[in-house]
């Protein structure tokens, strides 16, 4: 793995650890191997620990007194409660984006949509989910509301490993793709209310197919 440049440090370390959690390389409840990660990333303990503080604030890891950190477990209740908030955040973002999205932002979202459609047609779920994530984040950014964007990012970090990595059935995948088609069309005609409702329904459906059976109460 590529060493981290010294001018990026704890923010980049936090990103790397998030990715490892999302990809299942660090599992819920497991200890974060600090010495191993310092060697792997080519950084000292200071930026690593600063990164862990950031991730703890986000709810991604838990800091253990004098015992390092471990990956936080998502309970059914936490996931359900977080998705309920996310539904309404994304719905509000959609309403605002419908009014405020720039031509450049719209063009970017359309381009991402066609990339995702290509991955859907080829059956490449991994790449589909990566682009899917970028589309949702781009719609939130297009709301042009900094407070909403910050709150969204914080909550999204908590559930990203479930939201954007779960295996999808053929029926759900087809339905989700149809909802994304409707999202792009609503953005094109600047119908924020329609986009908001589509996003709320989309997130509700996503919660229903998330891996709740593998979680504790």
mmCIF file of C-alpha atoms in Angstrom:
data_model
loop_
_atom_site.group_PDB
_atom_site.id
_atom_site.type_symbol
_atom_site.label_atom_id
_atom_site.label_comp_id
_atom_site.label_asym_id
_atom_site.label_seq_id
_atom_site.Cartn_x
_atom_site.Cartn_y
_atom_site.Cartn_z
ATOM 1 C CA UNK A 1 0.000 0.000 0.000
ATOM 2 C CA UNK A 2 1.213 3.503 -0.876
ATOM 3 C CA UNK A 3 2.769 5.470 1.980
ATOM 4 C CA UNK A 4 0.905 8.591 3.089
ATOM 5 C CA UNK A 5 2.533 11.929 2.292
ATOM 6 C CA UNK A 6 3.376 13.972 5.364
ATOM 7 C CA UNK A 7 1.300 16.995 4.305
ATOM 8 C CA UNK A 8 -2.022 15.095 4.488
ATOM 9 C CA UNK A 9 -1.592 13.092 7.682
ATOM 10 C CA UNK A 10 -4.453 12.584 10.113
ATOM 11 C CA UNK A 11 -7.271 13.398 7.677
ATOM 12 C CA UNK A 12 -5.896 10.933 5.152
ATOM 13 C CA UNK A 13 -5.263 8.360 7.897
ATOM 14 C CA UNK A 14 -8.918 8.692 8.932
ATOM 15 C CA UNK A 15 -10.003 8.165 5.311
ATOM 16 C CA UNK A 16 -7.844 5.044 5.017
ATOM 17 C CA UNK A 17 -9.255 3.562 8.216
ATOM 18 C CA UNK A 18 -12.836 4.305 7.113
ATOM 19 C CA UNK A 19 -12.145 2.496 3.847
ATOM 20 C CA UNK A 20 -10.703 -0.498 5.694
ATOM 21 C CA UNK A 21 -13.847 -0.667 7.833
ATOM 22 C CA UNK A 22 -16.148 -0.311 4.818
ATOM 23 C CA UNK A 23 -14.279 -3.084 3.005
ATOM 24 C CA UNK A 24 -14.425 -5.440 5.989
ATOM 25 C CA UNK A 25 -10.676 -5.344 6.650
ATOM 26 C CA UNK A 26 -11.458 -4.050 10.149
ATOM 27 C CA UNK A 27 -14.600 -5.658 11.506
ATOM 28 C CA UNK A 28 -17.118 -4.325 14.063
ATOM 29 C CA UNK A 29 -15.883 -4.937 17.599
ATOM 30 C CA UNK A 30 -12.270 -5.587 16.550
ATOM 31 C CA UNK A 31 -9.333 -3.657 17.955
ATOM 32 C CA UNK A 32 -7.655 -1.082 15.739
ATOM 33 C CA UNK A 33 -4.037 -2.324 15.333
ATOM 34 C CA UNK A 34 -2.263 0.976 15.850
ATOM 35 C CA UNK A 35 1.349 -0.164 15.462
ATOM 36 C CA UNK A 36 0.522 -2.185 12.361
ATOM 37 C CA UNK A 37 -1.306 0.744 10.771
ATOM 38 C CA UNK A 38 1.513 3.174 11.580
ATOM 39 C CA UNK A 39 3.919 0.904 9.734
ATOM 40 C CA UNK A 40 1.480 0.268 6.882
ATOM 41 C CA UNK A 41 0.719 3.961 6.344
ATOM 42 C CA UNK A 42 4.226 5.232 7.079
ATOM 43 C CA UNK A 43 3.131 7.623 9.844
ATOM 44 C CA UNK A 44 3.861 8.125 13.533
ATOM 45 C CA UNK A 45 1.438 7.425 16.395
ATOM 46 C CA UNK A 46 0.445 11.113 16.698
ATOM 47 C CA UNK A 47 -1.479 11.507 13.392
ATOM 48 C CA UNK A 48 -2.954 8.027 13.834
ATOM 49 C CA UNK A 49 -4.344 8.914 17.232
ATOM 50 C CA UNK A 50 -5.633 12.241 15.929
ATOM 51 C CA UNK A 51 -7.404 10.301 13.177
ATOM 52 C CA UNK A 52 -8.926 7.947 15.750
ATOM 53 C CA UNK A 53 -10.292 10.945 17.669
ATOM 54 C CA UNK A 54 -11.995 12.137 14.477
ATOM 55 C CA UNK A 55 -13.441 8.672 13.850
ATOM 56 C CA UNK A 56 -14.610 8.411 17.460
ATOM 57 C CA UNK A 57 -16.445 11.731 17.119
ATOM 58 C CA UNK A 58 -18.144 10.333 14.017
ATOM 59 C CA UNK A 59 -19.148 7.188 15.895
ATOM 60 C CA UNK A 60 -17.052 4.944 13.627
ATOM 61 C CA UNK A 61 -14.677 3.763 16.378
ATOM 62 C CA UNK A 62 -14.740 3.717 20.177
ATOM 63 C CA UNK A 63 -11.794 4.932 22.231
ATOM 64 C CA UNK A 64 -10.962 2.620 25.129
ATOM 65 C CA UNK A 65 -9.232 4.176 28.192
ATOM 66 C CA UNK A 66 -5.559 3.124 28.065
ATOM 67 C CA UNK A 67 -6.438 0.330 25.628
ATOM 68 C CA UNK A 68 -6.473 1.980 22.209
ATOM 69 C CA UNK A 69 -9.556 1.860 20.006
ATOM 70 C CA UNK A 70 -11.960 -0.622 18.498
ATOM 71 C CA UNK A 71 -14.357 -0.502 15.562
ATOM 72 C CA UNK A 72 -17.837 0.478 16.749
ATOM 73 C CA UNK A 73 -20.635 -2.035 16.383
ATOM 74 C CA UNK A 74 -23.841 -0.948 14.709
ATOM 75 C CA UNK A 75 -26.912 -2.096 16.600
ATOM 76 C CA UNK A 76 -30.306 -2.526 14.978
ATOM 77 C CA UNK A 77 -31.639 0.410 16.961
ATOM 78 C CA UNK A 78 -28.742 2.691 16.002
ATOM 79 C CA UNK A 79 -29.011 1.790 12.329
ATOM 80 C CA UNK A 80 -32.789 2.267 12.284
ATOM 81 C CA UNK A 81 -32.584 5.612 14.089
ATOM 82 C CA UNK A 82 -29.766 6.861 11.869
ATOM 83 C CA UNK A 83 -31.563 5.897 8.668
ATOM 84 C CA UNK A 84 -34.688 7.704 9.866
ATOM 85 C CA UNK A 85 -32.653 10.902 10.225
ATOM 86 C CA UNK A 86 -30.810 10.299 6.941
ATOM 87 C CA UNK A 87 -34.111 9.922 5.086
ATOM 88 C CA UNK A 88 -35.138 13.394 6.102
ATOM 89 C CA UNK A 89 -31.686 14.921 5.576
ATOM 90 C CA UNK A 90 -31.496 13.585 2.030
ATOM 91 C CA UNK A 91 -35.092 14.611 1.363
ATOM 92 C CA UNK A 92 -34.275 18.177 2.447
ATOM 93 C CA UNK A 93 -31.072 18.099 0.402
ATOM 94 C CA UNK A 94 -33.097 17.023 -2.624
ATOM 95 C CA UNK A 95 -35.604 19.820 -2.164
ATOM 96 C CA UNK A 96 -32.819 22.400 -1.922
ATOM 97 C CA UNK A 97 -30.772 20.878 -4.745
ATOM 98 C CA UNK A 98 -33.794 21.098 -7.022
ATOM 99 C CA UNK A 99 -33.747 24.859 -6.504
ATOM 100 C CA UNK A 100 -30.002 25.465 -6.309
ATOM 101 C CA UNK A 101 -28.133 22.862 -8.378
ATOM 102 C CA UNK A 102 -25.732 24.474 -10.834
ATOM 103 C CA UNK A 103 -25.391 23.391 -14.441
ATOM 104 C CA UNK A 104 -21.939 21.996 -13.674
ATOM 105 C CA UNK A 105 -23.255 20.025 -10.695
ATOM 106 C CA UNK A 106 -26.150 18.678 -12.743
ATOM 107 C CA UNK A 107 -23.789 17.635 -15.534
ATOM 108 C CA UNK A 108 -21.577 15.834 -13.020
ATOM 109 C CA UNK A 109 -24.525 13.986 -11.458
ATOM 110 C CA UNK A 110 -25.800 12.983 -14.904
ATOM 111 C CA UNK A 111 -22.334 11.693 -15.836
ATOM 112 C CA UNK A 112 -22.142 9.667 -12.616
ATOM 113 C CA UNK A 113 -25.623 8.319 -13.259
ATOM 114 C CA UNK A 114 -24.659 7.003 -16.691
ATOM 115 C CA UNK A 115 -21.530 5.427 -15.208
ATOM 116 C CA UNK A 116 -23.674 3.714 -12.594
ATOM 117 C CA UNK A 117 -26.145 2.564 -15.243
ATOM 118 C CA UNK A 118 -23.267 0.987 -17.155
ATOM 119 C CA UNK A 119 -22.137 -0.892 -14.031
ATOM 120 C CA UNK A 120 -25.718 -2.019 -13.429
ATOM 121 C CA UNK A 121 -26.035 -3.389 -16.964
ATOM 122 C CA UNK A 122 -22.703 -5.218 -16.682
ATOM 123 C CA UNK A 123 -23.569 -6.586 -13.240
ATOM 124 C CA UNK A 124 -20.583 -4.915 -11.572
ATOM 125 C CA UNK A 125 -22.088 -4.323 -8.133
ATOM 126 C CA UNK A 126 -18.873 -3.131 -6.481
ATOM 127 C CA UNK A 127 -18.370 -0.275 -8.946
ATOM 128 C CA UNK A 128 -22.111 0.415 -9.001
ATOM 129 C CA UNK A 129 -22.110 0.960 -5.236
ATOM 130 C CA UNK A 130 -19.051 3.219 -5.364
ATOM 131 C CA UNK A 131 -20.653 5.497 -7.961
ATOM 132 C CA UNK A 132 -23.987 5.294 -6.133
ATOM 133 C CA UNK A 133 -22.282 6.750 -3.081
ATOM 134 C CA UNK A 134 -20.805 9.588 -5.145
ATOM 135 C CA UNK A 135 -24.241 10.468 -6.561
ATOM 136 C CA UNK A 136 -25.900 10.726 -3.145
ATOM 137 C CA UNK A 137 -23.035 12.850 -1.847
ATOM 138 C CA UNK A 138 -23.155 15.084 -4.939
ATOM 139 C CA UNK A 139 -26.879 15.726 -4.466
ATOM 140 C CA UNK A 140 -26.272 16.710 -0.846
ATOM 141 C CA UNK A 141 -23.454 19.065 -1.895
ATOM 142 C CA UNK A 142 -25.776 20.564 -4.534
ATOM 143 C CA UNK A 143 -28.079 21.668 -1.694
ATOM 144 C CA UNK A 144 -25.453 24.376 -1.061
ATOM 145 C CA UNK A 145 -26.272 24.250 2.649
ATOM 146 C CA UNK A 146 -23.050 23.876 4.627
ATOM 147 C CA UNK A 147 -24.746 22.898 7.886
ATOM 148 C CA UNK A 148 -26.779 20.159 6.205
ATOM 149 C CA UNK A 149 -23.655 18.896 4.405
ATOM 150 C CA UNK A 150 -21.653 18.660 7.653
ATOM 151 C CA UNK A 151 -24.410 16.840 9.550
ATOM 152 C CA UNK A 152 -24.938 14.474 6.626
ATOM 153 C CA UNK A 153 -21.245 13.601 6.365
ATOM 154 C CA UNK A 154 -21.056 12.815 10.071
ATOM 155 C CA UNK A 155 -24.078 10.510 10.025
ATOM 156 C CA UNK A 156 -23.184 8.934 6.706
ATOM 157 C CA UNK A 157 -19.795 7.820 8.049
ATOM 158 C CA UNK A 158 -21.609 5.779 10.706
ATOM 159 C CA UNK A 159 -23.694 3.710 8.309
ATOM 160 C CA UNK A 160 -21.692 3.833 5.083
ATOM 161 C CA UNK A 161 -20.345 0.302 5.519
ATOM 162 C CA UNK A 162 -23.929 -0.987 5.596
ATOM 163 C CA UNK A 163 -25.531 1.464 3.209
ATOM 164 C CA UNK A 164 -23.069 1.177 0.345
ATOM 165 C CA UNK A 165 -21.665 -2.346 0.676
ATOM 166 C CA UNK A 166 -24.687 -4.618 1.205
ATOM 167 C CA UNK A 167 -25.395 -7.234 -1.445
ATOM 168 C CA UNK A 168 -28.515 -6.393 -3.452
ATOM 169 C CA UNK A 169 -31.099 -8.806 -4.787
ATOM 170 C CA UNK A 170 -31.904 -8.531 -8.501
ATOM 171 C CA UNK A 171 -35.371 -7.201 -7.697
ATOM 172 C CA UNK A 172 -34.109 -4.548 -5.283
ATOM 173 C CA UNK A 173 -31.249 -3.562 -7.598
ATOM 174 C CA UNK A 174 -33.666 -2.998 -10.475
ATOM 175 C CA UNK A 175 -35.985 -0.972 -8.239
ATOM 176 C CA UNK A 176 -33.104 1.146 -6.926
ATOM 177 C CA UNK A 177 -31.891 1.850 -10.450
ATOM 178 C CA UNK A 178 -35.381 3.005 -11.397
ATOM 179 C CA UNK A 179 -35.433 5.345 -8.417
ATOM 180 C CA UNK A 180 -32.108 6.819 -9.506
ATOM 181 C CA UNK A 181 -33.505 7.416 -12.991
ATOM 182 C CA UNK A 182 -36.363 9.331 -11.365
ATOM 183 C CA UNK A 183 -33.916 11.332 -9.217
ATOM 184 C CA UNK A 184 -31.982 12.547 -12.245
ATOM 185 C CA UNK A 185 -35.163 13.454 -14.109
ATOM 186 C CA UNK A 186 -36.443 15.447 -11.120
ATOM 187 C CA UNK A 187 -33.136 17.322 -10.966
ATOM 188 C CA UNK A 188 -33.254 18.093 -14.706
ATOM 189 C CA UNK A 189 -36.636 19.798 -14.355
ATOM 190 C CA UNK A 190 -35.657 21.404 -11.027
ATOM 191 C CA UNK A 191 -38.488 19.657 -9.139
ATOM 192 C CA UNK A 192 -37.086 19.700 -5.618
ATOM 193 C CA UNK A 193 -40.247 18.434 -3.943
ATOM 194 C CA UNK A 194 -40.353 15.369 -6.195
ATOM 195 C CA UNK A 195 -36.639 14.715 -5.711
ATOM 196 C CA UNK A 196 -36.994 14.996 -1.943
ATOM 197 C CA UNK A 197 -39.803 12.447 -1.852
ATOM 198 C CA UNK A 198 -37.904 10.034 -4.115
ATOM 199 C CA UNK A 199 -34.845 10.234 -1.853
ATOM 200 C CA UNK A 200 -36.931 9.683 1.282
ATOM 201 C CA UNK A 201 -38.525 6.584 -0.237
ATOM 202 C CA UNK A 202 -35.168 5.375 -1.587
ATOM 203 C CA UNK A 203 -33.536 5.557 1.860
ATOM 204 C CA UNK A 204 -36.521 3.848 3.479
ATOM 205 C CA UNK A 205 -36.196 0.978 1.023
ATOM 206 C CA UNK A 206 -32.448 0.807 1.622
ATOM 207 C CA UNK A 207 -32.956 0.461 5.358
ATOM 208 C CA UNK A 208 -35.283 -2.468 4.791
ATOM 209 C CA UNK A 209 -32.637 -4.436 2.868
ATOM 210 C CA UNK A 210 -29.720 -3.608 5.172
ATOM 211 C CA UNK A 211 -28.065 -6.413 7.111
ATOM 212 C CA UNK A 212 -30.119 -6.056 10.302
ATOM 213 C CA UNK A 213 -30.128 -9.778 11.044
ATOM 214 C CA UNK A 214 -26.370 -9.711 11.602
ATOM 215 C CA UNK A 215 -26.588 -7.000 14.255
ATOM 216 C CA UNK A 216 -27.259 -6.968 17.960
ATOM 217 C CA UNK A 217 -30.284 -5.281 19.460
#
